Amino acid sequence: MNDATFDVIVIGAGIAGLTAAARAAQQGLRVGVLERGSDERYPCNSRYSGGILHIAFHNIKEPAAALLDVIQTATRGHARRDLADAFAANAGRAVDWLREEGARFIKVGNSAYQQWVFAPPRAIAAGLDWKGRGPDVTLRMLEANLVKRGGEVRRATAATSLIVEGGRVSAVETQRDGTRTRLSAQAVVIADGGFQGNLEMLRENISPAPSKVMQRGASTGIGDGLRMARAIGAAASELTPFYGHLLSADAFHNDKVWPYPQCDELGTAGIVINKAGERFVDEGRGGVYVANAIARLTDPLSTFALFDEQVWQGPGKNARIPANPLLPKAGATVHSSSTLAGLAALIGVPSEKLTHTVTEYNKAYASGTLGALNPVRSSAPITGNAPIPTLAINQPPYYAVPLCAGITYTLGGLSIDGSSRVLRESGEPIPGLYAAGSTTGGLEGGPGAHYLGGLMKAVVFGLIAADHIVAQTRQHAQP
């Protein structure tokens, strides 16, 4: 084993890892970053993202007290208070630090949640568009800053286990091209993403048929950090929820329809049905919630968004990256008929059942009794500071889009405290071990699959981890 020693080892070179690494190096620590990807511009969710920094669709520069209220409301009180406090208190300084590092931002109109968008922005187009866009540029900038400060990035290198000595994490075992290496450090930061790319972990925690859940991100998060930390006694939050969206089921064979356009607006303004022609989920809880419900089905490829012309020309056209007209332009399947019976024949569901489902839904809509349906239909959530309206389905032609659940990242993960320290089941921190980004849990997730903003969470807790490590290092260095 070829040994080497660092002050800090960071596992994963997404935006959480590179934030922690660049910040620690900025303050004089010797940092080593381990990245499984071998290419110079290795795939990761940060690169694939839309590049919008927000907290629950609010401006990250709002006062900390206001952001804390936003977090508690968005998660229905599920977020751990220490994490919520840290998230709200550090959001503003995190974006200030990024700007000082050289990140560029633009504002998109008056939308509160799009006041901090990495520049240059992605095009308003279907498909995957990341090369040369803001997140890609920002990652390359952070890596360059790290290297200038004496840091090192080891690509094509997998962390395989954490080494504990004297009750403290003191080293990481790695593997590259069959060669094992032990890297020693005063602190280790796990920032290798969630476990969405690990089909076995998805089967265990999220879906009985993970191969029928579309990977909406880079699928490079395979849960190594979670596995290694749990092997030495780390606690984890509930692992069942994930962040994702409704996508056209054609995403499995048509790269032009993922990660955008998403189909949330179609399913949450209209209804979502199964092969029996029945509703099975509360669409009013939003696209992320519905995507989670679809993934839990025995067959996650058995559902449709069902809606009418009013939805297609309204919410379907008004989204940031709209399904209308991008889905048909990309060649995606959009069934249409002037009658519900005709639509039922096109999608292969029982005509009488589908007609009954829509009729009962429309009656409840007209009488204001959607909450009495089974399952209930709650009021639409606020998404991007504007609710997707709940609409009747009574203006032909009628439409149906075959759906799939698109998973971007898992919301559950390692338990950390407000200083990004990984915790044991007892609640005590594991000395020398930190985590940031979507490998962590406790802030997002919960029974409603509550989403607050993955990029912002990654940057904030990457920054917090680095600052706490620096403070501990300086404290121990004092005579």
PDB file of N, CA, C and O in Angstrom, residues 402-433:
ATOM      1  N   PRO A 402     -47.726   8.489 -20.751  1.00  0.00           N
ATOM      2  CA  PRO A 402     -47.152   7.420 -19.920  1.00  0.00           C
ATOM      3  C   PRO A 402     -46.028   7.988 -19.056  1.00  0.00           C
ATOM      4  O   PRO A 402     -45.162   8.717 -19.553  1.00  0.00           O
ATOM      5  N   LEU A 403     -46.051   7.650 -17.770  1.00  0.00           N
ATOM      6  CA  LEU A 403     -45.117   8.241 -16.818  1.00  0.00           C
ATOM      7  C   LEU A 403     -44.087   7.241 -16.311  1.00  0.00           C
ATOM      8  O   LEU A 403     -44.293   6.028 -16.353  1.00  0.00           O
ATOM      9  N   CYS A 404     -42.996   7.784 -15.802  1.00  0.00           N
ATOM     10  CA  CYS A 404     -42.083   7.025 -14.958  1.00  0.00           C
ATOM     11  C   CYS A 404     -41.607   7.948 -13.856  1.00  0.00           C
ATOM     12  O   CYS A 404     -41.701   9.175 -13.961  1.00  0.00           O
ATOM     13  N   ALA A 405     -41.135   7.358 -12.785  1.00  0.00           N
ATOM     14  CA  ALA A 405     -40.527   8.132 -11.702  1.00  0.00           C
ATOM     15  C   ALA A 405     -39.069   8.375 -12.056  1.00  0.00           C
ATOM     16  O   ALA A 405     -38.320   7.437 -12.325  1.00  0.00           O
ATOM     17  N   GLY A 406     -38.665   9.641 -12.072  1.00  0.00           N
ATOM     18  CA  GLY A 406     -37.268   9.974 -12.327  1.00  0.00           C
ATOM     19  C   GLY A 406     -36.581  10.326 -11.021  1.00  0.00           C
ATOM     20  O   GLY A 406     -36.966  11.286 -10.355  1.00  0.00           O
ATOM     21  N   ILE A 407     -35.578   9.563 -10.619  1.00  0.00           N
ATOM     22  CA  ILE A 407     -34.878   9.810  -9.361  1.00  0.00           C
ATOM     23  C   ILE A 407     -33.608  10.620  -9.623  1.00  0.00           C
ATOM     24  O   ILE A 407     -32.793  10.279 -10.490  1.00  0.00           O
ATOM     25  N   THR A 408     -33.463  11.721  -8.895  1.00  0.00           N
ATOM     26  CA  THR A 408     -32.273  12.565  -9.026  1.00  0.00           C
ATOM     27  C   THR A 408     -31.280  12.260  -7.912  1.00  0.00           C
ATOM     28  O   THR A 408     -30.116  11.977  -8.169  1.00  0.00           O
ATOM     29  N   TYR A 409     -31.733  12.326  -6.674  1.00  0.00           N
ATOM     30  CA  TYR A 409     -30.870  11.918  -5.567  1.00  0.00           C
ATOM     31  C   TYR A 409     -31.716  11.481  -4.381  1.00  0.00           C
ATOM     32  O   TYR A 409     -32.874  11.871  -4.238  1.00  0.00           O
ATOM     33  N   THR A 410     -31.141  10.645  -3.534  1.00  0.00           N
ATOM     34  CA  THR A 410     -31.832  10.154  -2.347  1.00  0.00           C
ATOM     35  C   THR A 410     -31.800  11.215  -1.254  1.00  0.00           C
ATOM     36  O   THR A 410     -30.808  11.933  -1.094  1.00  0.00           O
ATOM     37  N   LEU A 411     -32.891  11.311  -0.513  1.00  0.00           N
ATOM     38  CA  LEU A 411     -33.028  12.350   0.517  1.00  0.00           C
ATOM     39  C   LEU A 411     -32.608  11.865   1.897  1.00  0.00           C
ATOM     40  O   LEU A 411     -32.379  12.674   2.795  1.00  0.00           O
ATOM     41  N   GLY A 412     -32.533  10.562   2.079  1.00  0.00           N
ATOM     42  CA  GLY A 412     -32.067  10.027   3.356  1.00  0.00           C
ATOM     43  C   GLY A 412     -30.598   9.683   3.274  1.00  0.00           C
ATOM     44  O   GLY A 412     -30.047   9.449   2.191  1.00  0.00           O
ATOM     45  N   GLY A 413     -29.941   9.647   4.424  1.00  0.00           N
ATOM     46  CA  GLY A 413     -28.515   9.336   4.421  1.00  0.00           C
ATOM     47  C   GLY A 413     -27.920   9.430   5.807  1.00  0.00           C
ATOM     48  O   GLY A 413     -28.624   9.288   6.823  1.00  0.00           O
ATOM     49  N   LEU A 414     -26.638   9.694   5.871  1.00  0.00           N
ATOM     50  CA  LEU A 414     -25.928   9.749   7.148  1.00  0.00           C
ATOM     51  C   LEU A 414     -26.475  10.850   8.045  1.00  0.00           C
ATOM     52  O   LEU A 414     -26.757  11.956   7.587  1.00  0.00           O
ATOM     53  N   SER A 415     -26.597  10.544   9.304  1.00  0.00           N
ATOM     54  CA  SER A 415     -27.020  11.550  10.279  1.00  0.00           C
ATOM     55  C   SER A 415     -25.838  12.449  10.620  1.00  0.00           C
ATOM     56  O   SER A 415     -24.760  11.955  10.967  1.00  0.00           O
ATOM     57  N   ILE A 416     -26.044  13.740  10.498  1.00  0.00           N
ATOM     58  CA  ILE A 416     -25.009  14.716  10.850  1.00  0.00           C
ATOM     59  C   ILE A 416     -25.603  15.750  11.796  1.00  0.00           C
ATOM     60  O   ILE A 416     -26.821  15.856  11.944  1.00  0.00           O
ATOM     61  N   ASP A 417     -24.719  16.513  12.449  1.00  0.00           N
ATOM     62  CA  ASP A 417     -25.188  17.620  13.280  1.00  0.00           C
ATOM     63  C   ASP A 417     -24.987  18.933  12.535  1.00  0.00           C
ATOM     64  O   ASP A 417     -24.600  18.953  11.359  1.00  0.00           O
ATOM     65  N   GLY A 418     -25.246  20.038  13.198  1.00  0.00           N
ATOM     66  CA  GLY A 418     -25.153  21.344  12.557  1.00  0.00           C
ATOM     67  C   GLY A 418     -23.746  21.755  12.192  1.00  0.00           C
ATOM     68  O   GLY A 418     -23.554  22.766  11.510  1.00  0.00           O
ATOM     69  N   SER A 419     -22.749  20.969  12.611  1.00  0.00           N
ATOM     70  CA  SER A 419     -21.353  21.221  12.226  1.00  0.00           C
ATOM     71  C   SER A 419     -20.883  20.244  11.161  1.00  0.00           C
ATOM     72  O   SER A 419     -19.689  20.156  10.879  1.00  0.00           O
ATOM     73  N   SER A 420     -21.812  19.490  10.576  1.00  0.00           N
ATOM     74  CA  SER A 420     -21.543  18.494   9.533  1.00  0.00           C
ATOM     75  C   SER A 420     -20.803  17.268  10.045  1.00  0.00           C
ATOM     76  O   SER A 420     -20.279  16.484   9.259  1.00  0.00           O
ATOM     77  N   ARG A 421     -20.768  17.073  11.355  1.00  0.00           N
ATOM     78  CA  ARG A 421     -20.116  15.889  11.915  1.00  0.00           C
ATOM     79  C   ARG A 421     -21.052  14.690  11.827  1.00  0.00           C
ATOM     80  O   ARG A 421     -22.233  14.799  12.165  1.00  0.00           O
ATOM     81  N   VAL A 422     -20.524  13.555  11.407  1.00  0.00           N
ATOM     82  CA  VAL A 422     -21.323  12.331  11.326  1.00  0.00           C
ATOM     83  C   VAL A 422     -21.558  11.800  12.734  1.00  0.00           C
ATOM     84  O   VAL A 422     -20.648  11.772  13.569  1.00  0.00           O
ATOM     85  N   LEU A 423     -22.797  11.376  12.986  1.00  0.00           N
ATOM     86  CA  LEU A 423     -23.201  10.971  14.331  1.00  0.00           C
ATOM     87  C   LEU A 423     -23.336   9.465  14.463  1.00  0.00           C
ATOM     88  O   LEU A 423     -23.644   8.760  13.505  1.00  0.00           O
ATOM     89  N   ARG A 424     -23.142   8.989  15.690  1.00  0.00           N
ATOM     90  CA  ARG A 424     -23.455   7.611  16.029  1.00  0.00           C
ATOM     91  C   ARG A 424     -24.942   7.506  16.362  1.00  0.00           C
ATOM     92  O   ARG A 424     -25.635   8.522  16.488  1.00  0.00           O
ATOM     93  N   GLU A 425     -25.427   6.287  16.553  1.00  0.00           N
ATOM     94  CA  GLU A 425     -26.814   6.083  16.960  1.00  0.00           C
ATOM     95  C   GLU A 425     -27.101   6.784  18.279  1.00  0.00           C
ATOM     96  O   GLU A 425     -28.219   7.216  18.535  1.00  0.00           O
ATOM     97  N   SER A 426     -26.096   6.910  19.120  1.00  0.00           N
ATOM     98  CA  SER A 426     -26.249   7.572  20.418  1.00  0.00           C
ATOM     99  C   SER A 426     -26.378   9.077  20.295  1.00  0.00           C
ATOM    100  O   SER A 426     -26.722   9.756  21.274  1.00  0.00           O
ATOM    101  N   GLY A 427     -26.111   9.616  19.108  1.00  0.00           N
ATOM    102  CA  GLY A 427     -26.156  11.055  18.899  1.00  0.00           C
ATOM    103  C   GLY A 427     -24.819  11.740  19.059  1.00  0.00           C
ATOM    104  O   GLY A 427     -24.701  12.946  18.807  1.00  0.00           O
ATOM    105  N   GLU A 428     -23.793  11.004  19.464  1.00  0.00           N
ATOM    106  CA  GLU A 428     -22.460  11.580  19.615  1.00  0.00           C
ATOM    107  C   GLU A 428     -21.733  11.593  18.265  1.00  0.00           C
ATOM    108  O   GLU A 428     -21.865  10.664  17.470  1.00  0.00           O
ATOM    109  N   PRO A 429     -20.948  12.634  18.009  1.00  0.00           N
ATOM    110  CA  PRO A 429     -20.191  12.674  16.747  1.00  0.00           C
ATOM    111  C   PRO A 429     -19.069  11.653  16.726  1.00  0.00           C
ATOM    112  O   PRO A 429     -18.476  11.336  17.769  1.00  0.00           O
ATOM    113  N   ILE A 430     -18.805  11.111  15.544  1.00  0.00           N
ATOM    114  CA  ILE A 430     -17.660  10.230  15.357  1.00  0.00           C
ATOM    115  C   ILE A 430     -16.444  11.123  15.101  1.00  0.00           C
ATOM    116  O   ILE A 430     -16.400  11.830  14.086  1.00  0.00           O
ATOM    117  N   PRO A 431     -15.459  11.139  15.977  1.00  0.00           N
ATOM    118  CA  PRO A 431     -14.316  12.044  15.808  1.00  0.00           C
ATOM    119  C   PRO A 431     -13.635  11.868  14.457  1.00  0.00           C
ATOM    120  O   PRO A 431     -13.367  10.745  14.011  1.00  0.00           O
ATOM    121  N   GLY A 432     -13.425  12.991  13.802  1.00  0.00           N
ATOM    122  CA  GLY A 432     -12.700  12.989  12.538  1.00  0.00           C
ATOM    123  C   GLY A 432     -13.542  12.710  11.314  1.00  0.00           C
ATOM    124  O   GLY A 432     -13.016  12.702  10.203  1.00  0.00           O
ATOM    125  N   LEU A 433     -14.864  12.502  11.462  1.00  0.00           N
ATOM    126  CA  LEU A 433     -15.686  12.140  10.307  1.00  0.00           C
ATOM    127  C   LEU A 433     -16.793  13.164  10.088  1.00  0.00           C
ATOM    128  O   LEU A 433     -17.575  13.458  10.999  1.00  0.00           O
TER     129      LEU A 433
END
